């Protein structure tokens, strides 16, 4: 990139958000929204209520969080269902807002909620902002975390044994 001698350096390229997958994973990764389009895409229409701004209705499309994290190799024994129950999934937005889900909440052998990593919001691509967590099972909007930049999988409660 050329640098102006007369003014401040400005960023000309569009920033592309990256999502890091870490924690108890065999294959940690950094993924862009474009790369997340390679998974099977699911659609969700959700209504959620915000304590301050009222009810909102949005349409999202993107991969299942369960599919993306399963591909990253979570550190449990896949044939022993009970081994999954200690796993938490922590999701964080670029602004620091974060929340946890249990693995069982989105696992089809347990609660099986169709939790998405939304890559479009009302048909607008989120390549620059980053994916948005979509939880059709939630009445409150607070876990619909926008601009996700990190997800950590944590099976640490095994140490309670
Ligand atoms: N990154 C991030 N995502 C967030 C929040 C936030 O503060 N930061 N607020 C949550 C809350 S409380 C609600 S109700 C929904 C909807 O927020 P919106 O009104 O800004 O669309 O986003 C959720 N996602
Ligand atoms: Mo909210």
JSON list of C-alpha atoms and ligand atoms in Angstrom, two decimals:
[
{"chain": "A", "resi": 1, "resn": "UNK", "atom": "CA", "xyz": [0.00, 0.00, 0.00]},
{"chain": "A", "resi": 2, "resn": "UNK", "atom": "CA", "xyz": [1.34, 3.47, -0.79]},
{"chain": "A", "resi": 3, "resn": "UNK", "atom": "CA", "xyz": [1.59, 5.97, 2.04]},
{"chain": "A", "resi": 4, "resn": "UNK", "atom": "CA", "xyz": [0.59, 9.59, 1.76]},
{"chain": "A", "resi": 5, "resn": "UNK", "atom": "CA", "xyz": [3.28, 12.09, 2.76]},
{"chain": "A", "resi": 6, "resn": "UNK", "atom": "CA", "xyz": [0.75, 14.81, 3.43]},
{"chain": "A", "resi": 7, "resn": "UNK", "atom": "CA", "xyz": [-1.96, 13.15, 5.52]},
{"chain": "A", "resi": 8, "resn": "UNK", "atom": "CA", "xyz": [-2.66, 10.35, 7.94]},
{"chain": "A", "resi": 9, "resn": "UNK", "atom": "CA", "xyz": [-2.33, 6.75, 6.78]},
{"chain": "A", "resi": 10, "resn": "UNK", "atom": "CA", "xyz": [-5.81, 5.47, 5.99]},
{"chain": "A", "resi": 11, "resn": "UNK", "atom": "CA", "xyz": [-6.98, 1.88, 5.70]},
{"chain": "A", "resi": 12, "resn": "UNK", "atom": "CA", "xyz": [-8.32, 1.39, 2.18]},
{"chain": "A", "resi": 13, "resn": "UNK", "atom": "CA", "xyz": [-9.08, -2.36, 2.16]},
{"chain": "A", "resi": 14, "resn": "UNK", "atom": "CA", "xyz": [-12.40, -3.53, 3.62]},
{"chain": "A", "resi": 15, "resn": "UNK", "atom": "CA", "xyz": [-11.67, -5.18, 6.96]},
{"chain": "A", "resi": 16, "resn": "UNK", "atom": "CA", "xyz": [-12.87, -8.78, 7.05]},
{"chain": "A", "resi": 17, "resn": "UNK", "atom": "CA", "xyz": [-13.84, -10.12, 10.44]},
{"chain": "A", "resi": 18, "resn": "UNK", "atom": "CA", "xyz": [-12.16, -13.27, 11.69]},
{"chain": "A", "resi": 19, "resn": "UNK", "atom": "CA", "xyz": [-13.57, -15.71, 14.21]},
{"chain": "A", "resi": 20, "resn": "UNK", "atom": "CA", "xyz": [-11.15, -17.72, 16.33]},
{"chain": "A", "resi": 21, "resn": "UNK", "atom": "CA", "xyz": [-12.18, -21.18, 17.55]},
{"chain": "A", "resi": 22, "resn": "UNK", "atom": "CA", "xyz": [-10.14, -22.30, 20.54]},
{"chain": "A", "resi": 23, "resn": "UNK", "atom": "CA", "xyz": [-10.09, -24.19, 23.81]},
{"chain": "A", "resi": 24, "resn": "UNK", "atom": "CA", "xyz": [-10.55, -27.96, 24.02]},
{"chain": "A", "resi": 25, "resn": "UNK", "atom": "CA", "xyz": [-10.37, -28.54, 20.26]},
{"chain": "A", "resi": 26, "resn": "UNK", "atom": "CA", "xyz": [-8.13, -30.85, 18.22]},
{"chain": "A", "resi": 27, "resn": "UNK", "atom": "CA", "xyz": [-8.24, -28.40, 15.30]},
{"chain": "A", "resi": 28, "resn": "UNK", "atom": "CA", "xyz": [-8.42, -24.78, 16.50]},
{"chain": "A", "resi": 29, "resn": "UNK", "atom": "CA", "xyz": [-9.05, -22.40, 13.62]},
{"chain": "A", "resi": 30, "resn": "UNK", "atom": "CA", "xyz": [-9.48, -18.83, 12.46]},
{"chain": "A", "resi": 31, "resn": "UNK", "atom": "CA", "xyz": [-12.40, -18.50, 10.07]},
{"chain": "A", "resi": 32, "resn": "UNK", "atom": "CA", "xyz": [-13.88, -15.69, 8.00]},
{"chain": "A", "resi": 33, "resn": "UNK", "atom": "CA", "xyz": [-17.57, -15.38, 7.21]},
{"chain": "A", "resi": 34, "resn": "UNK", "atom": "CA", "xyz": [-16.75, -16.43, 3.62]},
{"chain": "A", "resi": 35, "resn": "UNK", "atom": "CA", "xyz": [-15.16, -19.66, 4.89]},
{"chain": "A", "resi": 36, "resn": "UNK", "atom": "CA", "xyz": [-18.19, -20.35, 7.10]},
{"chain": "A", "resi": 37, "resn": "UNK", "atom": "CA", "xyz": [-20.37, -20.34, 3.95]},
{"chain": "A", "resi": 38, "resn": "UNK", "atom": "CA", "xyz": [-18.74, -23.68, 3.01]},
{"chain": "A", "resi": 39, "resn": "UNK", "atom": "CA", "xyz": [-20.85, -25.49, 5.65]},
{"chain": "A", "resi": 40, "resn": "UNK", "atom": "CA", "xyz": [-24.47, -26.45, 4.95]},
{"chain": "A", "resi": 41, "resn": "UNK", "atom": "CA", "xyz": [-26.51, -23.27, 5.42]},
{"chain": "A", "resi": 42, "resn": "UNK", "atom": "CA", "xyz": [-29.62, -23.16, 7.59]},
{"chain": "A", "resi": 43, "resn": "UNK", "atom": "CA", "xyz": [-32.28, -20.48, 7.91]},
{"chain": "A", "resi": 44, "resn": "UNK", "atom": "CA", "xyz": [-34.02, -19.14, 10.98]},
{"chain": "A", "resi": 45, "resn": "UNK", "atom": "CA", "xyz": [-36.70, -16.54, 11.62]},
{"chain": "A", "resi": 46, "resn": "UNK", "atom": "CA", "xyz": [-36.49, -15.37, 15.20]},
{"chain": "A", "resi": 47, "resn": "UNK", "atom": "CA", "xyz": [-38.45, -13.10, 17.49]},
{"chain": "A", "resi": 48, "resn": "UNK", "atom": "CA", "xyz": [-36.67, -11.93, 20.59]},
{"chain": "A", "resi": 49, "resn": "UNK", "atom": "CA", "xyz": [-37.36, -9.36, 23.20]},
{"chain": "A", "resi": 50, "resn": "UNK", "atom": "CA", "xyz": [-34.94, -6.80, 24.53]},
{"chain": "A", "resi": 51, "resn": "UNK", "atom": "CA", "xyz": [-35.52, -5.38, 27.98]},
{"chain": "A", "resi": 52, "resn": "UNK", "atom": "CA", "xyz": [-34.71, -1.89, 26.66]},
{"chain": "A", "resi": 53, "resn": "UNK", "atom": "CA", "xyz": [-35.82, -1.83, 23.01]},
{"chain": "A", "resi": 54, "resn": "UNK", "atom": "CA", "xyz": [-38.75, -4.28, 22.87]},
{"chain": "A", "resi": 55, "resn": "UNK", "atom": "CA", "xyz": [-39.54, -7.12, 20.49]},
{"chain": "A", "resi": 56, "resn": "UNK", "atom": "CA", "xyz": [-37.46, -7.60, 17.35]},
{"chain": "A", "resi": 57, "resn": "UNK", "atom": "CA", "xyz": [-37.95, -9.91, 14.38]},
{"chain": "A", "resi": 58, "resn": "UNK", "atom": "CA", "xyz": [-34.98, -10.96, 12.23]},
{"chain": "A", "resi": 59, "resn": "UNK", "atom": "CA", "xyz": [-34.11, -13.49, 9.56]},
{"chain": "A", "resi": 60, "resn": "UNK", "atom": "CA", "xyz": [-30.72, -15.21, 9.66]},
{"chain": "A", "resi": 61, "resn": "UNK", "atom": "CA", "xyz": [-28.83, -17.75, 7.54]},
{"chain": "A", "resi": 62, "resn": "UNK", "atom": "CA", "xyz": [-25.62, -19.61, 8.33]},
{"chain": "A", "resi": 63, "resn": "UNK", "atom": "CA", "xyz": [-24.12, -22.89, 9.53]},
{"chain": "A", "resi": 64, "resn": "UNK", "atom": "CA", "xyz": [-25.14, -24.74, 12.65]},
{"chain": "A", "resi": 65, "resn": "UNK", "atom": "CA", "xyz": [-22.74, -23.94, 15.50]},
{"chain": "A", "resi": 66, "resn": "UNK", "atom": "CA", "xyz": [-22.79, -27.66, 16.31]},
{"chain": "A", "resi": 67, "resn": "UNK", "atom": "CA", "xyz": [-21.51, -28.55, 12.80]},
{"chain": "A", "resi": 68, "resn": "UNK", "atom": "CA", "xyz": [-18.70, -25.98, 12.90]},
{"chain": "A", "resi": 69, "resn": "UNK", "atom": "CA", "xyz": [-17.51, -26.99, 16.38]},
{"chain": "A", "resi": 70, "resn": "UNK", "atom": "CA", "xyz": [-17.79, -30.72, 15.67]},
{"chain": "A", "resi": 71, "resn": "UNK", "atom": "CA", "xyz": [-15.48, -30.23, 12.66]},
{"chain": "A", "resi": 72, "resn": "UNK", "atom": "CA", "xyz": [-12.96, -28.55, 14.97]},
{"chain": "A", "resi": 73, "resn": "UNK", "atom": "CA", "xyz": [-12.68, -31.74, 17.05]},
{"chain": "A", "resi": 74, "resn": "UNK", "atom": "CA", "xyz": [-14.03, -31.09, 20.57]},
{"chain": "A", "resi": 75, "resn": "UNK", "atom": "CA", "xyz": [-12.09, -33.02, 23.21]},
{"chain": "A", "resi": 76, "resn": "UNK", "atom": "CA", "xyz": [-14.73, -35.52, 24.29]},
{"chain": "A", "resi": 77, "resn": "UNK", "atom": "CA", "xyz": [-15.19, -39.18, 23.45]},
{"chain": "A", "resi": 78, "resn": "UNK", "atom": "CA", "xyz": [-17.81, -39.00, 20.65]},
{"chain": "A", "resi": 79, "resn": "UNK", "atom": "CA", "xyz": [-19.26, -42.45, 21.34]},
{"chain": "A", "resi": 80, "resn": "UNK", "atom": "CA", "xyz": [-19.90, -41.76, 25.03]},
{"chain": "A", "resi": 81, "resn": "UNK", "atom": "CA", "xyz": [-22.81, -39.34, 25.19]},
{"chain": "A", "resi": 82, "resn": "UNK", "atom": "CA", "xyz": [-22.28, -38.64, 28.88]},
{"chain": "A", "resi": 83, "resn": "UNK", "atom": "CA", "xyz": [-18.75, -37.35, 28.18]},
{"chain": "A", "resi": 84, "resn": "UNK", "atom": "CA", "xyz": [-20.22, -34.35, 26.30]},
{"chain": "A", "resi": 85, "resn": "UNK", "atom": "CA", "xyz": [-22.26, -33.08, 29.22]},
{"chain": "A", "resi": 86, "resn": "UNK", "atom": "CA", "xyz": [-19.40, -31.24, 30.95]},
{"chain": "A", "resi": 87, "resn": "UNK", "atom": "CA", "xyz": [-18.63, -29.11, 27.88]},
{"chain": "A", "resi": 88, "resn": "UNK", "atom": "CA", "xyz": [-19.39, -25.41, 27.71]},
{"chain": "A", "resi": 89, "resn": "UNK", "atom": "CA", "xyz": [-19.22, -23.15, 24.67]},
{"chain": "A", "resi": 90, "resn": "UNK", "atom": "CA", "xyz": [-18.31, -19.52, 25.39]},
{"chain": "A", "resi": 91, "resn": "UNK", "atom": "CA", "xyz": [-19.10, -16.99, 22.66]},
{"chain": "A", "resi": 92, "resn": "UNK", "atom": "CA", "xyz": [-17.68, -13.45, 22.62]},
{"chain": "A", "resi": 93, "resn": "UNK", "atom": "CA", "xyz": [-18.39, -10.39, 20.51]},
{"chain": "A", "resi": 94, "resn": "UNK", "atom": "CA", "xyz": [-15.75, -7.89, 19.46]},
{"chain": "A", "resi": 95, "resn": "UNK", "atom": "CA", "xyz": [-17.19, -5.44, 22.04]},
{"chain": "A", "resi": 96, "resn": "UNK", "atom": "CA", "xyz": [-16.59, -7.96, 24.86]},
{"chain": "A", "resi": 97, "resn": "UNK", "atom": "CA", "xyz": [-20.23, -9.03, 25.31]},
{"chain": "A", "resi": 98, "resn": "UNK", "atom": "CA", "xyz": [-20.14, -12.77, 25.98]},
{"chain": "A", "resi": 99, "resn": "UNK", "atom": "CA", "xyz": [-22.30, -15.70, 27.04]},
{"chain": "A", "resi": 100, "resn": "UNK", "atom": "CA", "xyz": [-22.04, -19.44, 27.46]},
{"chain": "A", "resi": 101, "resn": "UNK", "atom": "CA", "xyz": [-24.08, -22.32, 26.07]},
{"chain": "A", "resi": 102, "resn": "UNK", "atom": "CA", "xyz": [-23.84, -25.90, 27.18]},
{"chain": "A", "resi": 103, "resn": "UNK", "atom": "CA", "xyz": [-22.76, -28.37, 24.51]},
{"chain": "A", "resi": 104, "resn": "UNK", "atom": "CA", "xyz": [-25.89, -30.42, 25.26]},
{"chain": "A", "resi": 105, "resn": "UNK", "atom": "CA", "xyz": [-28.10, -27.42, 24.45]},
{"chain": "A", "resi": 106, "resn": "UNK", "atom": "CA", "xyz": [-27.26, -27.70, 20.74]},
{"chain": "A", "resi": 107, "resn": "UNK", "atom": "CA", "xyz": [-26.39, -31.42, 20.53]},
{"chain": "A", "resi": 108, "resn": "UNK", "atom": "CA", "xyz": [-29.05, -33.39, 18.58]},
{"chain": "A", "resi": 109, "resn": "UNK", "atom": "CA", "xyz": [-28.76, -36.23, 21.14]},
{"chain": "A", "resi": 110, "resn": "UNK", "atom": "CA", "xyz": [-29.84, -33.78, 23.89]},
{"chain": "A", "resi": 111, "resn": "UNK", "atom": "CA", "xyz": [-31.81, -30.50, 23.59]},
{"chain": "A", "resi": 112, "resn": "UNK", "atom": "CA", "xyz": [-30.84, -30.15, 19.91]},
{"chain": "A", "resi": 113, "resn": "UNK", "atom": "CA", "xyz": [-31.51, -26.42, 19.59]},
{"chain": "A", "resi": 114, "resn": "UNK", "atom": "CA", "xyz": [-30.79, -25.22, 16.02]},
{"chain": "A", "resi": 115, "resn": "UNK", "atom": "CA", "xyz": [-28.19, -22.66, 17.11]},
{"chain": "A", "resi": 116, "resn": "UNK", "atom": "CA", "xyz": [-26.76, -20.83, 14.10]},
{"chain": "A", "resi": 117, "resn": "UNK", "atom": "CA", "xyz": [-23.75, -18.73, 13.35]},
{"chain": "A", "resi": 118, "resn": "UNK", "atom": "CA", "xyz": [-25.70, -16.15, 11.35]},
{"chain": "A", "resi": 119, "resn": "UNK", "atom": "CA", "xyz": [-23.77, -14.97, 8.28]},
{"chain": "A", "resi": 120, "resn": "UNK", "atom": "CA", "xyz": [-26.61, -12.80, 6.98]},
{"chain": "A", "resi": 121, "resn": "UNK", "atom": "CA", "xyz": [-28.97, -10.60, 9.01]},
{"chain": "A", "resi": 122, "resn": "UNK", "atom": "CA", "xyz": [-32.19, -9.85, 7.13]},
{"chain": "A", "resi": 123, "resn": "UNK", "atom": "CA", "xyz": [-30.31, -10.88, 3.93]},
{"chain": "A", "resi": 124, "resn": "UNK", "atom": "CA", "xyz": [-27.41, -8.45, 4.58]},
{"chain": "A", "resi": 125, "resn": "UNK", "atom": "CA", "xyz": [-24.03, -10.27, 4.64]},
{"chain": "A", "resi": 126, "resn": "UNK", "atom": "CA", "xyz": [-22.05, -9.98, 7.88]},
{"chain": "A", "resi": 127, "resn": "UNK", "atom": "CA", "xyz": [-18.58, -10.41, 6.33]},
{"chain": "A", "resi": 128, "resn": "UNK", "atom": "CA", "xyz": [-17.29, -7.18, 7.87]},
{"chain": "A", "resi": 129, "resn": "UNK", "atom": "CA", "xyz": [-19.16, -7.26, 11.18]},
{"chain": "A", "resi": 130, "resn": "UNK", "atom": "CA", "xyz": [-18.61, -10.97, 11.86]},
{"chain": "A", "resi": 131, "resn": "UNK", "atom": "CA", "xyz": [-21.20, -13.68, 12.52]},
{"chain": "A", "resi": 132, "resn": "UNK", "atom": "CA", "xyz": [-24.11, -13.32, 14.92]},
{"chain": "A", "resi": 133, "resn": "UNK", "atom": "CA", "xyz": [-25.20, -16.03, 17.33]},
{"chain": "A", "resi": 134, "resn": "UNK", "atom": "CA", "xyz": [-28.80, -17.09, 16.66]},
{"chain": "A", "resi": 135, "resn": "UNK", "atom": "CA", "xyz": [-30.73, -18.97, 19.35]},
{"chain": "A", "resi": 136, "resn": "UNK", "atom": "CA", "xyz": [-34.31, -19.60, 18.26]},
{"chain": "A", "resi": 137, "resn": "UNK", "atom": "CA", "xyz": [-34.97, -21.09, 21.71]},
{"chain": "A", "resi": 138, "resn": "UNK", "atom": "CA", "xyz": [-34.25, -17.84, 23.57]},
{"chain": "A", "resi": 139, "resn": "UNK", "atom": "CA", "xyz": [-37.07, -15.42, 24.40]},
{"chain": "A", "resi": 140, "resn": "UNK", "atom": "CA", "xyz": [-34.60, -12.66, 25.39]},
{"chain": "A", "resi": 141, "resn": "UNK", "atom": "CA", "xyz": [-32.23, -11.21, 22.80]},
{"chain": "A", "resi": 142, "resn": "UNK", "atom": "CA", "xyz": [-29.19, -10.95, 25.03]},
{"chain": "A", "resi": 143, "resn": "UNK", "atom": "CA", "xyz": [-27.45, -14.12, 23.78]},
{"chain": "A", "resi": 144, "resn": "UNK", "atom": "CA", "xyz": [-27.89, -13.12, 20.11]},
{"chain": "A", "resi": 145, "resn": "UNK", "atom": "CA", "xyz": [-24.30, -11.92, 20.21]},
{"chain": "A", "resi": 146, "resn": "UNK", "atom": "CA", "xyz": [-23.29, -9.85, 17.20]},
{"chain": "A", "resi": 147, "resn": "UNK", "atom": "CA", "xyz": [-19.80, -9.39, 15.77]},
{"chain": "A", "resi": 148, "resn": "UNK", "atom": "CA", "xyz": [-18.52, -12.70, 17.18]},
{"chain": "A", "resi": 149, "resn": "UNK", "atom": "CA", "xyz": [-14.73, -12.80, 17.20]},
{"chain": "A", "resi": 150, "resn": "UNK", "atom": "CA", "xyz": [-14.02, -15.75, 19.51]},
{"chain": "A", "resi": 151, "resn": "UNK", "atom": "CA", "xyz": [-15.57, -19.03, 20.57]},
{"chain": "A", "resi": 152, "resn": "UNK", "atom": "CA", "xyz": [-13.97, -21.24, 23.20]},
{"chain": "A", "resi": 153, "resn": "UNK", "atom": "CA", "xyz": [-14.93, -24.80, 24.01]},
{"chain": "A", "resi": 154, "resn": "UNK", "atom": "CA", "xyz": [-14.28, -25.80, 27.62]},
{"chain": "A", "resi": 155, "resn": "UNK", "atom": "CA", "xyz": [-14.58, -29.28, 29.11]},
{"chain": "A", "resi": 156, "resn": "UNK", "atom": "CA", "xyz": [-12.76, -28.25, 32.28]},
{"chain": "A", "resi": 157, "resn": "UNK", "atom": "CA", "xyz": [-15.45, -29.36, 34.70]},
{"chain": "A", "resi": 158, "resn": "UNK", "atom": "CA", "xyz": [-13.99, -32.86, 34.43]},
{"chain": "A", "resi": 159, "resn": "UNK", "atom": "CA", "xyz": [-11.72, -31.81, 37.31]},
{"chain": "A", "resi": 160, "resn": "UNK", "atom": "CA", "xyz": [-14.69, -32.03, 39.72]},
{"chain": "A", "resi": 161, "resn": "UNK", "atom": "CA", "xyz": [-14.39, -35.84, 39.74]},
{"chain": "B", "resi": 1, "resn": "LIG", "atom": "N1", "xyz": [-21.83, -7.98, 20.59]},
{"chain": "B", "resi": 1, "resn": "LIG", "atom": "C1", "xyz": [-22.99, -7.74, 21.21]},
{"chain": "B", "resi": 1, "resn": "LIG", "atom": "N2", "xyz": [-24.06, -8.44, 20.87]},
{"chain": "B", "resi": 1, "resn": "LIG", "atom": "C2", "xyz": [-25.24, -8.22, 21.49]},
{"chain": "B", "resi": 1, "resn": "LIG", "atom": "C3", "xyz": [-25.38, -7.25, 22.50]},
{"chain": "B", "resi": 1, "resn": "LIG", "atom": "C4", "xyz": [-24.22, -6.53, 22.85]},
{"chain": "B", "resi": 1, "resn": "LIG", "atom": "O1", "xyz": [-24.22, -5.65, 23.73]},
{"chain": "B", "resi": 1, "resn": "LIG", "atom": "N3", "xyz": [-23.04, -6.79, 22.18]},
{"chain": "B", "resi": 1, "resn": "LIG", "atom": "N4", "xyz": [-26.58, -7.05, 23.09]},
{"chain": "B", "resi": 1, "resn": "LIG", "atom": "C5", "xyz": [-27.57, -8.14, 23.03]},
{"chain": "B", "resi": 1, "resn": "LIG", "atom": "C6", "xyz": [-28.92, -7.73, 23.36]},
{"chain": "B", "resi": 1, "resn": "LIG", "atom": "S1", "xyz": [-29.20, -7.31, 24.98]},
{"chain": "B", "resi": 1, "resn": "LIG", "atom": "C7", "xyz": [-29.95, -7.78, 22.45]},
{"chain": "B", "resi": 1, "resn": "LIG", "atom": "S2", "xyz": [-31.55, -7.54, 22.92]},
{"chain": "B", "resi": 1, "resn": "LIG", "atom": "C8", "xyz": [-29.71, -8.11, 21.03]},
{"chain": "B", "resi": 1, "resn": "LIG", "atom": "C9", "xyz": [-30.38, -7.13, 20.09]},
{"chain": "B", "resi": 1, "resn": "LIG", "atom": "O2", "xyz": [-29.65, -5.98, 20.12]},
{"chain": "B", "resi": 1, "resn": "LIG", "atom": "P1", "xyz": [-29.90, -4.79, 19.08]},
{"chain": "B", "resi": 1, "resn": "LIG", "atom": "O3", "xyz": [-31.10, -4.05, 19.62]},
{"chain": "B", "resi": 1, "resn": "LIG", "atom": "O4", "xyz": [-28.66, -3.97, 19.15]},
{"chain": "B", "resi": 1, "resn": "LIG", "atom": "O5", "xyz": [-30.13, -5.39, 17.74]},
{"chain": "B", "resi": 1, "resn": "LIG", "atom": "O6", "xyz": [-28.34, -8.14, 20.75]},
{"chain": "B", "resi": 1, "resn": "LIG", "atom": "C10", "xyz": [-27.58, -8.85, 21.68]},
{"chain": "B", "resi": 1, "resn": "LIG", "atom": "N5", "xyz": [-26.27, -8.99, 21.12]},
{"chain": "B", "resi": 2, "resn": "LIG", "atom": "MO1", "xyz": [-31.35, -6.76, 25.22]}
]
